[in-house]
Amino acid sequence: MNSIDAWVWWLVGAAALGIPLVVTAMPEFGMFAIGAVAAAATAGLGAGVVIQVLVFVAVSVALIAVVRPIAARHAAQRPQHATGIDALKGKQALVLERVDGSGGRIKLAGEIWSARSLDTGRAYEAGEEVDVVEIEGATAIVI
């Protein structure tokens, strides 16, 4: 009767842990899979079952403790380069037609935009420079 070595079972376990990693996109399964590979290496070196399990637990826990906070911190960071309308916030624009609380026109990033003043009591005349503080739909809010 053939018996399958323990390291083979650990590799089967690692492959089995890779399936939910791909399906659920939960990186913890990948860390457990790496722990199982480490346990397979330990089994291949002839260590006992207790040592294999301890290696699996230690490597898995260490990876979760170290990698997970780094990944969470990385995911929480905002992109370094703003794109789209976010890139227009903070830019200067040239008033083409009087801009007040009810509307007007500006030239922003080479394009003509409708605009209105953030302070409804303030008006900007043609030729003045304004700062874009927000974009609402196709209208730039300026100060």
mmCIF file of C-alpha atoms in Angstrom, residues 7-119:
data_model
loop_
_atom_site.group_PDB
_atom_site.id
_atom_site.type_symbol
_atom_site.label_atom_id
_atom_site.label_comp_id
_atom_site.label_asym_id
_atom_site.label_seq_id
_atom_site.Cartn_x
_atom_site.Cartn_y
_atom_site.Cartn_z
ATOM 1 C CA TRP A 7 4.900 17.291 2.244
ATOM 2 C CA VAL A 8 2.595 16.342 -0.631
ATOM 3 C CA TRP A 9 -0.454 16.872 1.592
ATOM 4 C CA TRP A 10 0.863 20.286 2.596
ATOM 5 C CA LEU A 11 1.286 21.233 -1.062
ATOM 6 C CA VAL A 12 -2.248 20.022 -1.819
ATOM 7 C CA GLY A 13 -3.422 22.194 1.088
ATOM 8 C CA ALA A 14 -1.500 25.178 -0.288
ATOM 9 C CA ALA A 15 -3.131 24.713 -3.691
ATOM 10 C CA ALA A 16 -6.538 24.365 -2.035
ATOM 11 C CA LEU A 17 -5.942 27.648 -0.166
ATOM 12 C CA GLY A 18 -5.040 29.310 -3.462
ATOM 13 C CA ILE A 19 -8.524 28.680 -4.852
ATOM 14 C CA PRO A 20 -10.407 30.929 -2.394
ATOM 15 C CA LEU A 21 -7.595 33.477 -2.767
ATOM 16 C CA VAL A 22 -8.416 33.791 -6.460
ATOM 17 C CA VAL A 23 -12.197 33.552 -6.035
ATOM 18 C CA THR A 24 -12.601 35.944 -3.084
ATOM 19 C CA ALA A 25 -9.502 38.151 -3.557
ATOM 20 C CA MET A 26 -8.792 37.808 0.173
ATOM 21 C CA PRO A 27 -4.991 37.939 0.578
ATOM 22 C CA GLU A 28 -5.163 36.081 3.888
ATOM 23 C CA PHE A 29 -5.714 32.836 1.976
ATOM 24 C CA GLY A 30 -2.474 33.473 0.101
ATOM 25 C CA MET A 31 -0.649 33.939 3.400
ATOM 26 C CA PHE A 32 -2.051 30.635 4.669
ATOM 27 C CA ALA A 33 -0.969 29.014 1.390
ATOM 28 C CA ILE A 34 2.588 30.284 1.908
ATOM 29 C CA GLY A 35 2.451 28.882 5.444
ATOM 30 C CA ALA A 36 1.436 25.510 3.989
ATOM 31 C CA VAL A 37 4.367 25.620 1.541
ATOM 32 C CA ALA A 38 6.715 26.340 4.455
ATOM 33 C CA ALA A 39 5.219 23.380 6.315
ATOM 34 C CA ALA A 40 5.723 21.216 3.196
ATOM 35 C CA ALA A 41 9.395 22.195 3.154
ATOM 36 C CA THR A 42 9.638 21.329 6.841
ATOM 37 C CA ALA A 43 8.024 17.941 6.182
ATOM 38 C CA GLY A 44 10.399 17.379 3.270
ATOM 39 C CA LEU A 45 13.322 17.904 5.648
ATOM 40 C CA GLY A 46 11.936 15.137 7.850
ATOM 41 C CA ALA A 47 10.450 17.148 10.738
ATOM 42 C CA GLY A 48 7.571 15.694 12.722
ATOM 43 C CA VAL A 49 3.917 16.618 12.395
ATOM 44 C CA VAL A 50 3.977 18.906 15.437
ATOM 45 C CA ILE A 51 6.875 20.925 14.009
ATOM 46 C CA GLN A 52 5.142 21.079 10.610
ATOM 47 C CA VAL A 53 1.965 22.472 12.176
ATOM 48 C CA LEU A 54 3.972 24.968 14.258
ATOM 49 C CA VAL A 55 5.803 26.168 11.130
ATOM 50 C CA PHE A 56 2.489 26.524 9.279
ATOM 51 C CA VAL A 57 0.959 28.553 12.113
ATOM 52 C CA ALA A 58 4.076 30.679 12.713
ATOM 53 C CA VAL A 59 4.603 31.594 9.049
ATOM 54 C CA SER A 60 0.896 32.272 8.451
ATOM 55 C CA VAL A 61 0.513 34.446 11.565
ATOM 56 C CA ALA A 62 3.767 36.302 10.855
ATOM 57 C CA LEU A 63 2.662 37.082 7.308
ATOM 58 C CA ILE A 64 -0.751 38.273 8.442
ATOM 59 C CA ALA A 65 0.796 40.383 11.226
ATOM 60 C CA VAL A 66 3.348 42.021 8.906
ATOM 61 C CA VAL A 67 1.821 42.113 5.422
ATOM 62 C CA ARG A 68 -1.792 42.933 6.246
ATOM 63 C CA PRO A 69 -1.128 46.304 7.974
ATOM 64 C CA ILE A 70 1.213 47.326 5.149
ATOM 65 C CA ALA A 71 -1.413 46.422 2.552
ATOM 66 C CA ALA A 72 -4.144 48.265 4.474
ATOM 67 C CA ARG A 73 -1.978 51.380 4.771
ATOM 68 C CA HIS A 74 -1.168 51.219 1.058
ATOM 69 C CA ALA A 75 -4.826 50.814 0.096
ATOM 70 C CA ALA A 76 -5.845 53.793 2.245
ATOM 71 C CA GLN A 77 -3.436 56.181 0.510
ATOM 72 C CA ARG A 78 -4.890 58.525 -2.059
ATOM 73 C CA PRO A 79 -3.426 58.512 -5.527
ATOM 74 C CA GLN A 80 -0.392 60.780 -5.890
ATOM 75 C CA HIS A 81 -1.636 62.273 -9.153
ATOM 76 C CA ALA A 82 -5.143 63.655 -9.408
ATOM 77 C CA THR A 83 -6.933 62.953 -12.663
ATOM 78 C CA GLY A 84 -10.126 64.074 -14.337
ATOM 79 C CA ILE A 85 -12.074 66.814 -12.602
ATOM 80 C CA ASP A 86 -10.079 66.275 -9.400
ATOM 81 C CA ALA A 87 -7.026 67.590 -11.255
ATOM 82 C CA LEU A 88 -8.860 70.848 -11.972
ATOM 83 C CA LYS A 89 -9.505 71.705 -8.325
ATOM 84 C CA GLY A 90 -7.085 74.342 -7.161
ATOM 85 C CA LYS A 91 -6.257 75.502 -10.703
ATOM 86 C CA GLN A 92 -6.454 79.112 -11.784
ATOM 87 C CA ALA A 93 -8.868 80.170 -14.491
ATOM 88 C CA LEU A 94 -9.471 83.312 -16.520
ATOM 89 C CA VAL A 95 -12.904 84.933 -16.342
ATOM 90 C CA LEU A 96 -14.332 85.367 -19.862
ATOM 91 C CA GLU A 97 -17.825 86.583 -18.920
ATOM 92 C CA ARG A 98 -18.797 88.016 -15.546
ATOM 93 C CA VAL A 99 -19.027 85.289 -12.890
ATOM 94 C CA ASP A 100 -21.348 85.709 -9.909
ATOM 95 C CA GLY A 101 -23.581 83.526 -7.767
ATOM 96 C CA SER A 102 -25.865 82.778 -10.707
ATOM 97 C CA GLY A 103 -23.264 81.944 -13.337
ATOM 98 C CA GLY A 104 -20.713 83.064 -15.871
ATOM 99 C CA ARG A 105 -17.931 81.703 -18.108
ATOM 100 C CA ILE A 106 -14.256 80.963 -17.470
ATOM 101 C CA LYS A 107 -11.345 79.511 -19.416
ATOM 102 C CA LEU A 108 -9.989 76.568 -17.422
ATOM 103 C CA ALA A 109 -7.200 74.310 -18.674
ATOM 104 C CA GLY A 110 -7.711 75.573 -22.227
ATOM 105 C CA GLU A 111 -11.466 74.913 -22.232
ATOM 106 C CA ILE A 112 -14.499 77.137 -21.747
ATOM 107 C CA TRP A 113 -16.448 76.235 -18.587
ATOM 108 C CA SER A 114 -19.594 77.543 -17.019
ATOM 109 C CA ALA A 115 -18.812 78.867 -13.573
ATOM 110 C CA ARG A 116 -20.362 80.439 -10.527
ATOM 111 C CA SER A 117 -18.965 82.185 -7.508
ATOM 112 C CA LEU A 118 -18.678 80.253 -4.227
ATOM 113 C CA ASP A 119 -19.637 83.460 -2.417
#
